[in-house]
Short mmCIF file of C-alpha atoms in Angstrom, two decimals:
data_model
loop_
_atom_site.label_atom_id
_atom_site.label_comp_id
_atom_site.label_asym_id
_atom_site.label_seq_id
_atom_site.Cartn_x
_atom_site.Cartn_y
_atom_site.Cartn_z
CA MET A 117 -72.17 61.42 10.67
CA ARG A 118 -71.12 62.11 7.17
CA SER A 119 -67.26 61.75 8.24
CA ALA A 120 -67.45 58.94 9.76
CA SER A 121 -69.66 57.15 6.81
CA LEU A 122 -66.13 58.09 4.14
CA LEU A 123 -63.52 56.62 6.83
CA ASN A 124 -65.61 53.91 6.64
CA SER A 125 -65.44 53.31 2.80
CA LEU A 126 -62.25 54.51 2.04
CA LEU A 127 -61.03 51.46 4.76
CA LEU A 128 -63.16 49.42 2.91
CA ALA A 129 -61.52 50.45 -0.50
CA VAL A 130 -57.91 50.04 1.60
CA ALA A 131 -59.54 46.50 2.48
CA PHE A 132 -60.56 45.43 -1.22
CA PHE A 133 -57.87 47.17 -2.99
CA GLY A 134 -55.17 45.40 -0.44
CA GLY A 135 -57.24 41.87 -0.48
CA VAL A 136 -56.87 42.45 -4.39
CA LEU A 137 -53.03 42.94 -4.07
CA VAL A 138 -52.22 40.46 -2.27
CA GLY A 139 -54.43 37.72 -4.01
CA VAL A 140 -52.68 38.92 -7.10
CA PHE A 141 -49.24 39.32 -5.81
CA GLY A 142 -48.79 37.69 -2.35
CA GLY A 143 -48.52 33.91 -3.96
CA PRO A 144 -45.34 34.79 -5.78
CA VAL A 145 -43.92 37.39 -3.21
CA TRP A 146 -44.28 34.46 -0.07
CA LYS A 147 -42.81 32.09 -2.78
CA GLN A 148 -39.78 34.59 -3.23
CA ALA A 149 -39.33 34.67 0.35
CA VAL A 150 -39.20 31.32 1.02
CA ILE A 151 -36.91 30.43 -2.22
CA SER A 152 -34.10 33.42 -0.72
CA PHE A 153 -34.80 31.60 2.37
CA ALA A 154 -33.61 28.64 1.56
CA GLN A 155 -32.03 28.27 -1.53
CA GLU A 156 -28.10 28.25 0.04
CA GLN A 157 -29.61 25.13 2.11
CA TYR A 158 -30.96 23.92 -1.10
CA THR A 159 -27.51 24.19 -3.25
CA THR A 160 -25.37 22.87 -0.30
CA PHE A 161 -28.20 19.80 -0.43
CA THR A 162 -28.21 19.69 -3.94
CA TYR A 163 -24.44 19.84 -4.30
CA LYS A 164 -23.70 17.10 -1.37
CA CYS A 165 -26.32 14.91 -2.39
CA ASP A 166 -24.50 14.40 -6.17
CA HIS A 167 -20.93 14.40 -4.76
CA ALA A 168 -22.72 11.11 -2.96
CA MET A 169 -24.31 9.68 -5.64
CA ARG A 170 -21.21 9.67 -7.41
CA GLU A 171 -19.02 8.61 -4.67
CA HIS A 172 -21.09 5.59 -4.53
CA LEU A 173 -21.54 4.92 -7.94
CA ILE A 174 -17.25 4.58 -7.77
CA ALA A 175 -17.44 2.53 -5.00
CA LYS A 176 -20.13 -0.02 -6.30
CA SER A 177 -18.21 -0.21 -9.70
CA VAL A 178 -15.07 -0.16 -7.98
CA LEU A 179 -16.29 -3.38 -5.59
CA SER A 180 -17.58 -4.82 -8.60
CA GLU A 181 -14.15 -4.85 -10.44
CA ALA A 182 -11.51 -5.30 -7.37
CA PRO A 183 -12.97 -7.46 -4.40
CA SER A 184 -12.15 -6.78 -1.21
CA ILE A 185 -12.93 -6.17 2.07
CA GLU A 186 -11.01 -3.15 2.13
CA GLN A 187 -13.91 -2.13 0.14
CA VAL A 188 -16.53 -3.49 0.66
CA GLU A 189 -16.06 -0.90 3.65
CA VAL A 190 -15.87 1.95 1.65
CA LEU A 191 -18.71 0.84 -0.26
CA ARG A 192 -21.27 0.60 3.03
CA ALA A 193 -19.26 4.10 4.05
CA ALA A 194 -21.00 5.83 0.72
CA GLU A 195 -23.85 4.25 1.42
CA THR A 196 -24.25 5.67 4.50
CA ALA A 197 -23.12 9.27 2.59
CA LEU A 198 -26.01 8.67 0.74
CA ILE A 199 -28.22 10.56 4.56
CA ASP A 200 -27.03 13.74 2.55
CA CYS A 201 -29.49 12.94 -0.20
CA ASN A 202 -32.66 12.00 2.49
CA ASP A 203 -31.43 15.55 3.52
CA TYR A 204 -31.97 16.70 0.68
CA ASP A 205 -35.42 14.99 0.76
CA ILE A 206 -36.62 16.28 3.11
CA LEU A 207 -35.97 19.77 2.49
CA ARG A 208 -37.99 19.22 -1.13
CA LYS A 209 -40.49 18.20 1.43
CA LYS A 210 -40.89 20.51 3.78
CA LEU A 211 -40.66 23.36 -0.24
CA ILE A 212 -43.54 21.52 -0.70
CA ARG A 213 -45.47 22.29 2.57
CA PHE A 214 -43.98 25.75 2.66
CA GLY A 215 -46.16 26.40 -0.90
CA LEU A 216 -43.29 25.85 -3.24
CA ASP A 217 -44.75 23.41 -6.82
CA ASP A 218 -42.54 21.54 -9.02
CA ASN A 219 -41.86 24.22 -11.30
CA ASP A 220 -40.31 26.28 -7.76
CA LEU A 221 -38.36 23.66 -6.95
CA SER A 222 -36.70 22.76 -10.54
CA GLU A 223 -35.76 26.90 -10.50
CA MET A 224 -33.87 26.24 -7.19
CA SER A 225 -31.87 23.16 -8.58
CA LEU A 226 -31.08 25.50 -12.14
CA ILE A 227 -29.78 28.27 -9.53
CA ALA A 228 -27.97 25.25 -7.71
CA ILE A 229 -26.07 23.90 -10.48
CA GLU A 230 -26.06 27.02 -12.25
CA GLU A 231 -24.73 29.23 -9.06
CA ARG A 232 -20.68 29.47 -10.14
CA ALA A 233 -21.05 29.73 -13.93
CA ASN A 234 -19.75 32.80 -14.86
CA SER A 235 -18.31 31.75 -18.05
CA LEU A 236 -19.19 28.89 -21.61
CA GLN A 237 -16.53 26.83 -20.43
CA GLN A 238 -18.56 26.53 -16.83
CA VAL A 239 -22.38 26.55 -18.56
CA ILE A 240 -21.00 24.26 -21.14
CA ASP A 241 -19.72 21.54 -18.18
CA VAL A 242 -22.95 21.74 -16.69
CA HIS A 243 -24.58 20.78 -19.42
CA GLU A 244 -22.02 18.69 -21.35
CA ILE A 245 -23.10 14.54 -22.26
CA ARG A 246 -20.58 12.53 -21.04
CA TYR A 247 -19.64 9.07 -20.70
CA MET B 1066 -59.47 24.71 21.85
CA LYS B 1067 -60.41 24.03 18.33
CA TYR B 1068 -57.08 25.92 17.49
CA ALA B 1069 -55.07 24.98 20.32
CA THR B 1070 -56.12 21.35 17.98
CA GLU B 1071 -55.29 22.46 14.73
CA ILE B 1072 -51.40 23.90 15.50
CA ILE B 1073 -50.49 20.93 17.70
CA ALA B 1074 -52.02 18.82 14.30
CA ILE B 1075 -50.08 21.19 12.52
CA PHE B 1076 -46.30 21.09 14.20
CA VAL B 1077 -46.52 17.12 14.41
CA PHE B 1078 -47.42 16.75 10.49
CA LEU B 1079 -44.54 19.21 9.96
CA THR B 1080 -42.38 17.79 12.54
CA ALA B 1081 -42.86 13.73 11.67
CA GLY B 1082 -40.78 13.50 9.00
CA ALA B 1083 -38.23 15.15 10.55
CA ALA B 1084 -38.67 12.82 13.83
CA GLN B 1085 -38.63 9.89 11.36
CA ALA B 1086 -35.53 10.68 9.65
CA ASP B 1087 -33.34 10.90 13.24
CA SER B 1088 -34.46 7.44 13.84
CA MET B 1089 -33.67 6.35 10.50
CA ARG B 1090 -30.32 7.74 11.53
CA GLU B 1091 -29.82 6.18 15.14
CA SER B 1092 -30.54 2.59 13.54
CA VAL B 1093 -28.34 3.70 10.67
CA LEU B 1094 -25.12 4.50 13.16
CA ARG B 1095 -26.03 2.15 15.77
CA THR B 1096 -25.03 -0.81 12.82
CA ARG B 1097 -22.57 0.96 11.48
CA ALA B 1098 -20.70 1.34 14.59
CA MET B 1099 -20.99 -2.33 15.34
CA GLU B 1100 -20.53 -3.63 12.23
CA THR B 1101 -17.09 -1.89 12.45
CA GLY B 1102 -16.22 -3.21 15.56
CA LEU B 1103 -16.94 -1.05 18.19
CA VAL B 1104 -18.00 -3.65 21.74
CA ARG B 1105 -18.80 -3.07 25.50
CA THR B 1106 -15.12 -2.02 26.52
CA GLU B 1107 -15.39 -4.69 29.23
CA ALA B 1108 -15.31 -7.47 26.40
CA VAL B 1109 -11.77 -5.78 26.04
CA LEU B 1110 -10.75 -6.02 29.33
CA PRO B 1111 -7.39 -8.02 30.58
CA PRO B 1112 -7.88 -10.19 34.31
CA ILE B 1113 -5.35 -7.57 36.36
CA SER B 1114 -3.69 -8.64 38.69
CA GLU B 1115 -4.00 -6.13 41.63
CA PRO B 1116 -1.40 -7.10 44.19
CA LYS B 1117 1.10 -6.82 40.38
CA SER B 1118 -0.92 -3.70 39.99
CA ASN B 1119 -0.40 -1.67 42.57
CA ALA B 1120 3.30 -2.89 42.59
CA GLY B 1121 3.63 -1.54 38.72
CA ARG B 1122 1.78 1.97 39.99
CA LEU B 1123 4.84 2.37 42.63
CA LEU B 1124 7.42 1.86 40.22
CA PHE B 1125 5.45 4.07 37.53
CA GLU B 1126 6.02 6.60 39.88
CA SER B 1127 9.31 6.05 40.82
CA THR B 1128 12.41 7.90 39.10
CA GLU B 1129 14.72 4.88 40.36
CA LEU B 1130 14.64 3.65 36.64
CA SER B 1131 16.03 6.36 34.66
CA LEU B 1132 19.85 6.26 34.94
CA ASN B 1133 20.31 9.94 36.64
CA ARG B 1134 17.22 8.91 38.42
CA GLN B 1135 15.82 11.95 36.56
CA THR B 1136 12.33 11.05 34.52
CA SER B 1137 9.88 7.73 35.77
CA CYS B 1138 6.90 6.90 33.42
CA GLN B 1139 4.55 9.31 35.31
CA THR B 1140 6.92 12.18 33.88
CA CYS B 1141 5.15 12.02 30.40
CA HIS B 1142 2.08 10.68 31.06
CA LEU B 1143 0.14 12.82 33.00
CA ASP B 1144 -3.67 13.01 34.02
CA ARG B 1145 -3.89 16.25 33.79
CA PHE B 1146 -2.83 15.68 30.39
CA SER B 1147 -5.04 12.17 30.03
CA SER B 1148 -2.19 9.82 30.48
CA ALA B 1149 0.23 11.96 28.11
CA ASP B 1150 2.01 15.34 28.43
CA GLY B 1151 0.54 17.76 26.73
CA ILE B 1152 3.14 19.51 23.99
CA PRO B 1153 3.82 18.83 21.38
CA ASN B 1154 7.51 16.08 21.17
CA ALA B 1155 8.22 14.41 24.72
CA ILE B 1156 10.32 16.28 27.21
CA GLY B 1157 12.98 13.08 28.36
CA THR B 1158 15.97 13.62 31.01
CA GLY B 1159 17.20 16.87 32.28
CA GLY B 1160 13.29 18.04 31.65
CA ASP B 1161 11.38 20.05 34.72
CA GLY B 1162 7.64 20.54 35.14
CA GLU B 1163 5.10 19.69 33.80
CA GLY B 1164 2.94 20.91 30.28
CA ILE B 1165 4.44 23.94 27.83
CA VAL B 1166 6.43 24.99 31.31
CA ARG B 1167 8.57 21.55 30.25
CA ALA B 1168 8.58 22.50 26.73
CA GLU B 1169 10.72 25.59 27.42
CA GLY B 1170 12.90 24.36 29.28
CA GLU B 1171 16.19 22.95 28.60
CA GLY B 1172 16.02 19.26 28.77
CA ASP B 1173 16.69 16.11 25.80
CA ILE B 1174 13.40 16.22 23.40
CA VAL B 1175 12.63 12.57 22.01
CA PRO B 1176 11.44 14.09 18.27
CA ARG B 1177 7.71 11.75 18.85
CA ASN B 1178 4.33 13.40 20.45
CA THR B 1179 4.00 11.32 23.68
CA LEU B 1180 0.86 8.85 23.26
CA PRO B 1181 -1.95 8.39 25.54
CA LEU B 1182 -1.71 4.83 27.68
CA TRP B 1183 -6.23 4.78 27.74
CA GLY B 1184 -6.74 0.84 26.28
CA ARG B 1185 -3.33 -0.52 26.29
CA GLY B 1186 -2.65 -3.53 26.96
CA SER B 1187 -6.09 -4.38 26.36
CA ILE B 1188 -7.24 -7.66 24.55
CA GLY B 1189 -5.95 -7.76 20.67
CA PHE B 1190 -4.61 -4.16 21.50
CA ASP B 1191 -1.09 -5.46 19.80
CA ARG B 1192 1.06 -3.64 18.33
CA PHE B 1193 2.90 -0.63 20.41
CA PHE B 1194 4.99 3.85 19.03
CA TRP B 1195 3.76 5.41 16.71
CA ASP B 1196 6.12 3.62 14.18
CA GLY B 1197 4.46 -0.06 15.75
CA LYS B 1198 7.97 -1.30 16.87
CA VAL B 1199 6.77 -3.46 19.12
CA ASP B 1200 4.42 -6.17 17.51
CA GLY B 1201 2.15 -8.53 19.38
CA THR B 1202 0.34 -9.68 16.15
CA ILE B 1203 3.63 -11.98 14.92
CA GLU B 1204 5.27 -14.16 17.07
CA PRO B 1205 7.63 -14.24 18.36
CA VAL B 1206 6.71 -10.53 19.59
CA HIS B 1207 8.62 -8.01 16.96
CA SER B 1208 10.64 -5.85 18.46
CA GLN B 1209 14.01 -4.73 18.82
CA PHE B 1210 15.01 -7.61 21.27
CA GLY B 1211 15.10 -9.75 17.70
CA ASP B 1212 14.44 -13.15 18.42
CA THR B 1213 14.30 -13.39 21.82
CA PRO B 1214 11.97 -10.82 23.47
CA PRO B 1215 11.65 -10.55 27.10
CA SER B 1216 7.73 -11.80 27.18
CA ASN B 1217 5.30 -12.95 24.78
CA ASP B 1218 3.10 -10.25 26.05
CA PRO B 1219 3.41 -6.76 23.90
CA LEU B 1220 2.66 -4.47 26.49
CA THR B 1221 5.14 -6.09 29.25
CA VAL B 1222 8.52 -5.58 25.68
CA ALA B 1223 6.96 -2.06 25.37
CA VAL B 1224 7.99 -1.25 28.91
CA HIS B 1225 11.50 -2.04 28.16
CA LEU B 1226 12.13 0.24 25.44
CA PRO B 1227 11.75 3.91 27.70
CA ILE B 1228 14.28 2.52 30.07
CA VAL B 1229 16.75 2.20 27.78
CA GLU B 1230 16.22 4.54 24.78
CA ILE B 1231 18.39 7.43 25.30
CA ARG B 1232 16.92 11.28 25.34
CA GLU B 1233 13.98 9.73 27.02
CA MET B 1234 15.60 8.25 30.61
CA ILE B 1235 19.04 8.55 29.59
CA SER B 1236 20.28 11.11 30.38
CA ASP B 1237 22.63 11.85 26.35
CA ALA B 1238 25.56 12.57 27.84
CA ARG B 1239 28.92 11.11 27.56
CA GLU B 1240 28.92 8.80 30.34
CA ALA B 1241 25.92 7.18 28.33
CA ASP B 1242 28.25 7.11 24.92
CA GLU B 1243 28.41 3.11 26.06
CA LEU B 1244 25.24 2.48 25.82
CA ARG B 1245 24.36 4.17 22.50
CA THR B 1246 24.88 0.96 20.45
CA GLU B 1247 21.10 0.37 21.38
CA THR B 1248 21.79 -3.28 20.95
CA VAL B 1249 20.40 -5.57 23.38
CA SER B 1250 23.35 -6.26 25.49
CA SER B 1251 23.56 -2.59 25.94
CA ALA B 1252 20.55 -2.79 27.10
CA ALA B 1253 21.30 -5.33 28.92
CA ARG B 1254 23.44 -3.27 31.12
CA VAL B 1255 21.44 -0.54 32.08
CA PHE B 1256 18.25 -3.07 32.89
CA GLU B 1257 21.13 -5.25 35.61
CA GLN B 1258 21.69 -1.31 37.29
CA ILE B 1259 18.22 -1.14 37.57
CA GLU B 1260 17.71 -4.65 39.23
CA SER B 1261 19.67 -3.89 41.52
CA ARG B 1262 18.28 -0.47 42.85
CA VAL B 1263 14.97 -1.56 42.67
CA ARG B 1264 16.22 -4.97 45.02
CA GLU B 1265 17.80 -2.70 47.67
CA HIS B 1266 14.88 -0.03 47.03
CA ASP B 1267 12.60 -0.92 50.60
CA GLY B 1268 9.37 0.35 49.07
CA LEU B 1269 9.68 -0.83 45.83
CA SER B 1270 10.99 -4.70 46.54
CA THR B 1271 8.27 -5.07 49.45
CA ALA B 1272 5.85 -4.57 46.32
CA LEU B 1273 6.97 -6.71 44.59
CA ASN B 1274 8.35 -9.61 46.81
CA ALA B 1275 4.33 -9.56 48.33
CA ALA B 1276 3.23 -9.22 44.62
CA TYR B 1277 5.50 -12.02 42.46
CA GLU B 1278 6.05 -14.08 45.46
CA ILE B 1279 10.29 -13.94 45.47
CA SER B 1280 13.04 -12.36 47.62
CA SER B 1281 14.67 -9.81 46.65
CA SER B 1282 17.32 -10.82 45.23
CA ASP B 1283 15.09 -12.65 43.14
CA ILE B 1284 14.24 -9.28 41.27
CA SER B 1285 15.01 -9.13 37.14
CA ILE B 1286 13.78 -6.80 35.31
CA ILE B 1287 11.31 -8.94 33.96
CA HIS B 1288 9.23 -8.47 37.48
CA ILE B 1289 9.47 -4.95 36.63
CA THR B 1290 8.06 -4.55 33.82
CA ASP B 1291 5.01 -7.69 34.11
CA ALA B 1292 4.06 -4.95 36.90
CA ILE B 1293 4.43 -1.66 35.37
CA ALA B 1294 2.51 -3.17 32.46
CA GLN B 1295 -0.70 -4.75 34.78
CA PHE B 1296 -0.61 -1.24 36.50
CA VAL B 1297 -0.81 0.42 33.06
CA ARG B 1298 -3.64 -2.32 32.09
CA ASP B 1299 -5.62 -1.47 35.27
CA ARG B 1300 -5.50 2.36 36.06
CA PHE B 1301 -5.97 3.19 31.94
CA ARG B 1302 -8.00 0.70 31.34
CA LEU B 1303 -11.22 1.81 28.66
CA HIS B 1304 -14.10 2.71 30.15
CA ASP B 1305 -17.82 3.15 27.80
CA THR B 1306 -18.20 6.36 26.66
CA LYS B 1307 -21.70 8.38 25.64
CA PHE B 1308 -21.34 6.77 22.30
CA HIS B 1309 -21.32 3.24 24.18
CA GLU B 1310 -24.55 4.39 25.58
CA PHE B 1311 -25.89 5.38 22.59
CA VAL B 1312 -24.92 2.62 20.83
CA PHE B 1313 -25.44 -0.14 22.88
CA GLU B 1314 -28.28 1.63 25.46
CA GLN B 1315 -30.20 3.24 22.65
CA ILE B 1316 -29.43 7.01 24.79
CA PRO B 1317 -29.67 9.65 22.51
CA LEU B 1318 -26.96 11.81 21.07
CA GLU B 1319 -27.24 15.44 19.88
CA PRO B 1320 -28.27 16.28 17.10
CA GLU B 1321 -24.31 17.56 15.98
CA GLU B 1322 -22.70 14.27 17.42
CA LEU B 1323 -25.43 12.33 15.87
CA ALA B 1324 -24.20 14.19 12.14
CA GLY B 1325 -20.58 13.93 13.53
CA GLY B 1326 -21.07 10.12 14.01
CA LEU B 1327 -22.73 9.39 10.26
CA LEU B 1328 -19.57 11.48 9.13
CA PHE B 1329 -17.41 9.03 10.80
CA TYR B 1330 -18.91 6.24 9.86
CA GLY B 1331 -20.47 7.25 6.37
CA LYS B 1332 -18.61 10.67 3.74
CA GLY B 1333 -16.27 10.82 6.00
CA ARG B 1334 -14.48 7.68 5.38
CA CYS B 1335 -12.86 8.19 9.15
CA SER B 1336 -13.96 4.30 10.25
CA ALA B 1337 -12.15 2.55 6.96
CA CYS B 1338 -8.92 3.17 9.50
CA HIS B 1339 -10.46 4.42 13.63
CA ASN B 1340 -12.30 0.99 13.84
CA GLY B 1341 -12.64 -1.78 16.11
CA PRO B 1342 -13.34 -2.05 20.25
CA PHE B 1343 -10.14 1.26 20.24
CA PHE B 1344 -11.28 2.90 16.86
CA SER B 1345 -8.14 2.12 15.54
CA ASP B 1346 -7.08 -0.67 13.05
CA LEU B 1347 -3.60 -1.10 14.57
CA GLU B 1348 -2.81 -0.82 11.26
CA PHE B 1349 -0.15 2.10 9.22
CA HIS B 1350 -1.02 4.86 7.18
CA ALA B 1351 0.51 8.60 5.87
CA ILE B 1352 -0.94 11.17 6.94
CA PRO B 1353 0.88 15.20 5.69
CA PHE B 1354 0.75 16.22 9.21
CA GLY B 1355 3.42 19.63 9.32
CA GLN B 1356 6.46 17.94 11.48
CA ALA B 1357 6.81 19.62 14.56
CA GLY B 1358 10.46 19.67 15.84
CA PHE B 1359 13.47 17.77 14.67
CA GLY B 1360 12.49 14.74 13.70
CA LYS B 1361 13.37 10.76 14.31
CA ASN B 1362 15.21 10.93 11.25
CA GLY B 1363 16.18 14.45 11.80
CA PHE B 1364 15.89 18.08 9.90
CA GLY B 1365 12.37 17.68 10.20
CA VAL B 1366 12.08 14.12 9.04
CA ASP B 1367 10.41 11.00 10.66
CA TYR B 1368 9.97 8.18 7.93
CA GLY B 1369 7.38 6.32 10.72
CA ARG B 1370 6.65 3.28 10.33
CA TYR B 1371 10.30 3.22 7.84
CA ASN B 1372 12.26 3.12 11.07
CA VAL B 1373 11.21 -0.36 11.57
CA THR B 1374 11.06 -2.17 8.45
CA LEU B 1375 12.61 -0.27 6.04
CA ASN B 1376 10.13 -1.10 3.38
CA ALA B 1377 9.76 2.05 1.75
CA GLU B 1378 6.49 1.42 0.93
CA ASP B 1379 6.17 2.14 5.03
CA ILE B 1380 7.87 5.84 4.51
CA TYR B 1381 5.99 8.42 6.31
CA LYS B 1382 2.91 5.95 7.75
CA PHE B 1383 2.66 5.64 11.70
CA ARG B 1384 0.54 3.98 12.85
CA THR B 1385 -3.32 4.78 13.33
CA PRO B 1386 -3.98 6.61 17.25
CA PRO B 1387 -6.77 5.03 19.13
CA LEU B 1388 -9.47 7.67 19.63
CA PHE B 1389 -10.91 6.78 23.69
CA ASN B 1390 -10.88 10.02 24.83
CA VAL B 1391 -8.86 12.51 22.19
CA THR B 1392 -10.49 15.67 22.76
CA LEU B 1393 -8.03 15.66 26.20
CA THR B 1394 -5.22 14.67 24.88
CA ALA B 1395 -4.03 17.35 22.18
CA PRO B 1396 -1.33 18.31 20.50
CA TYR B 1397 -2.11 15.84 17.53
CA SER B 1398 -0.44 13.67 14.86
CA HIS B 1399 3.24 11.92 15.45
CA SER B 1400 5.41 15.45 16.03
CA GLY B 1401 1.78 16.89 17.83
CA ASN B 1402 2.30 19.73 15.42
CA THR B 1403 -1.56 20.48 16.47
CA TYR B 1404 -3.38 21.69 19.17
CA ASP B 1405 -7.01 21.80 17.09
CA LEU B 1406 -8.53 18.94 16.97
CA ALA B 1407 -10.64 20.18 14.29
CA ASP B 1408 -7.09 21.21 12.22
CA ALA B 1409 -6.65 17.41 12.84
CA ILE B 1410 -9.23 15.83 11.62
CA ARG B 1411 -7.95 18.83 8.38
CA ALA B 1412 -4.96 17.01 7.79
CA HIS B 1413 -6.19 14.05 6.88
CA THR B 1414 -8.05 15.29 3.63
CA ASP B 1415 -7.21 19.21 2.64
CA PRO B 1416 -3.72 18.83 4.64
CA LEU B 1417 -3.10 21.83 1.96
CA SER B 1418 -5.09 23.83 4.05
CA VAL B 1419 -3.84 23.65 7.22
CA VAL B 1420 0.31 23.48 5.74
CA SER B 1421 1.87 26.85 4.90
CA LEU B 1422 4.65 25.83 2.15
CA GLU B 1423 6.22 29.09 1.97
CA ASP B 1424 7.53 28.33 5.52
CA LEU B 1425 9.24 25.10 4.75
CA SER B 1426 12.20 25.34 3.14
CA ALA B 1427 13.56 23.56 -0.39
CA VAL B 1428 14.05 20.16 1.50
CA GLY B 1429 11.03 20.33 3.81
CA ARG B 1430 8.40 21.26 0.33
CA VAL B 1431 9.97 18.04 -1.52
CA GLU B 1432 9.56 16.06 1.59
CA PHE B 1433 6.05 17.02 2.80
CA TYR B 1434 5.49 16.41 -0.82
CA LYS B 1435 6.63 12.70 -0.47
CA ARG B 1436 4.23 12.90 2.60
CA LEU B 1437 1.63 13.84 0.10
CA ARG B 1438 2.00 11.31 -2.14
CA ALA B 1439 2.08 8.74 0.16
CA TRP B 1440 -1.70 10.26 1.68
CA SER B 1441 -3.13 10.04 -1.95
CA SER B 1442 -2.53 7.05 -3.03
CA ASP B 1443 -4.67 5.96 -0.04
CA GLY B 1444 -8.63 6.60 -1.77
CA ASN B 1445 -10.13 6.78 1.85
CA PHE B 1446 -8.85 10.20 1.65
CA GLU B 1447 -10.40 11.91 -0.98
CA VAL B 1448 -13.18 13.86 1.01
CA ALA B 1449 -14.12 16.94 0.82
CA LEU B 1450 -15.99 18.34 3.77
CA ASP B 1451 -16.96 21.82 4.99
CA GLN B 1452 -16.42 23.64 7.78
CA ALA B 1453 -20.13 22.28 10.01
CA GLU B 1454 -18.89 18.89 8.50
CA ILE B 1455 -15.09 18.76 10.48
CA ASP B 1456 -17.10 21.09 13.83
CA ALA B 1457 -19.64 17.73 14.07
CA LEU B 1458 -16.95 15.27 13.77
CA ALA B 1459 -14.96 17.04 16.39
CA ALA B 1460 -18.75 16.88 18.31
CA PHE B 1461 -18.48 13.70 17.71
CA LEU B 1462 -15.31 12.79 19.19
CA GLY B 1463 -16.65 14.29 22.45
CA THR B 1464 -18.61 11.78 22.48
CA LEU B 1465 -15.46 9.18 22.90
CA GLU B 1466 -14.64 10.38 26.47
CA PHE B 1467 -15.10 8.65 29.75
CA GLU B 1468 -14.69 9.86 33.08
CA ASP B 1469 -11.63 9.27 34.65
CA ALA B 1470 -12.25 8.81 38.07
CA GLU B 1471 -9.27 8.52 39.24
CA ALA B 1472 -7.78 11.23 37.82
CA PRO B 1473 -7.25 14.31 41.15
CA ILE B 1474 -8.96 17.81 39.31
CA SER B 1475 -7.36 19.63 37.81
CA SER B 1476 -7.14 21.53 34.70
CA PRO B 1477 -4.81 21.68 31.77
CA ASN B 1478 -2.33 24.82 31.04
#
């Protein structure tokens, strides 16, 4: 009878501390797991969207400088390519639904743009203001 | 029950965004396809005369049209290879067998990849051969016949040429020496012999007599070539594909096909050249494919369109190939240097990844650099595609197949 009571107390304590542990560390662990799972895809989509936006900007400026039917088609293709940014937006929405907040997404973006920064020059390339 | 409702609600919540995005993508793809000239194939089908097409079929299959009675049109345009021949460079006279067997034999090499015949002679399909040497966009039809083309129909003019092409349907032997001038008069001498044979051939002459309501003595090369053109138009007419059904009947594509279609009309910029009813602008562009074989200009060189125009700006340019049944008509490029559709796609945007420069001679490398220069002057190829995107493009190209109801059931080797 006494040993059963001890066991119950022990289970209660384990459950309590387990709950505390999950409460304290569960959120960060869950977020880290989501980030680890999605980072590669997020990096790819970030790059593709960035690329699509730059191509679109260039296509628009070329069209305004030298209008032609061919360049209109290039611009339309560049507009269609912006669907890559829709992929990026959808992934962000999914990640928010899975519990990530703006800070987590900012961290993922930083990881994406710093991914290849193995030297100071690459860090400069990422952060240098160009115009 | 309560939990089931909640689970369904969560599922709907999570998937609603994706479904909305798919619908937007489908709509964008349909719009882009129509913007760049896709129409139902029935809109480009030419009128066909059945008796002429029937006579043309007999002529297409007949070796009487080659001087040494060895080759017919069908020798290189086989049903089992979706109207091409399945080998890098065509093998004309002296060849034996089909496919790889023919390539490994002793026949005369015609230094270009055989083009499939799908859609040839459809309304608006007016430029023929890799270098566009027959061009119906100009009047009179531009061809090796100069100011006096044998017909106003460019396909009929095009049908005249293989018959008088040395190594294609005329043996590369001493008895053909007098034809090497490749002039209109030497071609006329070949045509006279062919006319004479056909007049004396019971099956061929009877079919032509019925189709054109003429007597055998009146049969001329124009009847022969016109009948073959009618047959090509009829037998190799286009049919709507899965992609047409997607665009015009709202039948969905697989996710990878949809992604590939958006790449085709978007980031990949494929539709800048592969557009219109035939997925080809029928214009000339330089893609730095490796060269398989000796080449039209010799020693691994084929200057393409330049051989027709002698304009230096046309060096290494070839007519954009149409894409109907492209997945069935390997190998690819003007010299058929790759059987892999993914490599063919890659060569458009990342040629250095598919050509091994160390295998080339110094001269070969210089010629490859020339191809690169011609290619790089066209901004449409400044595209980065990863493997998943190339796979998606290949999946999309698979939607441009259609069932060839007349083809016998067999599988290519």
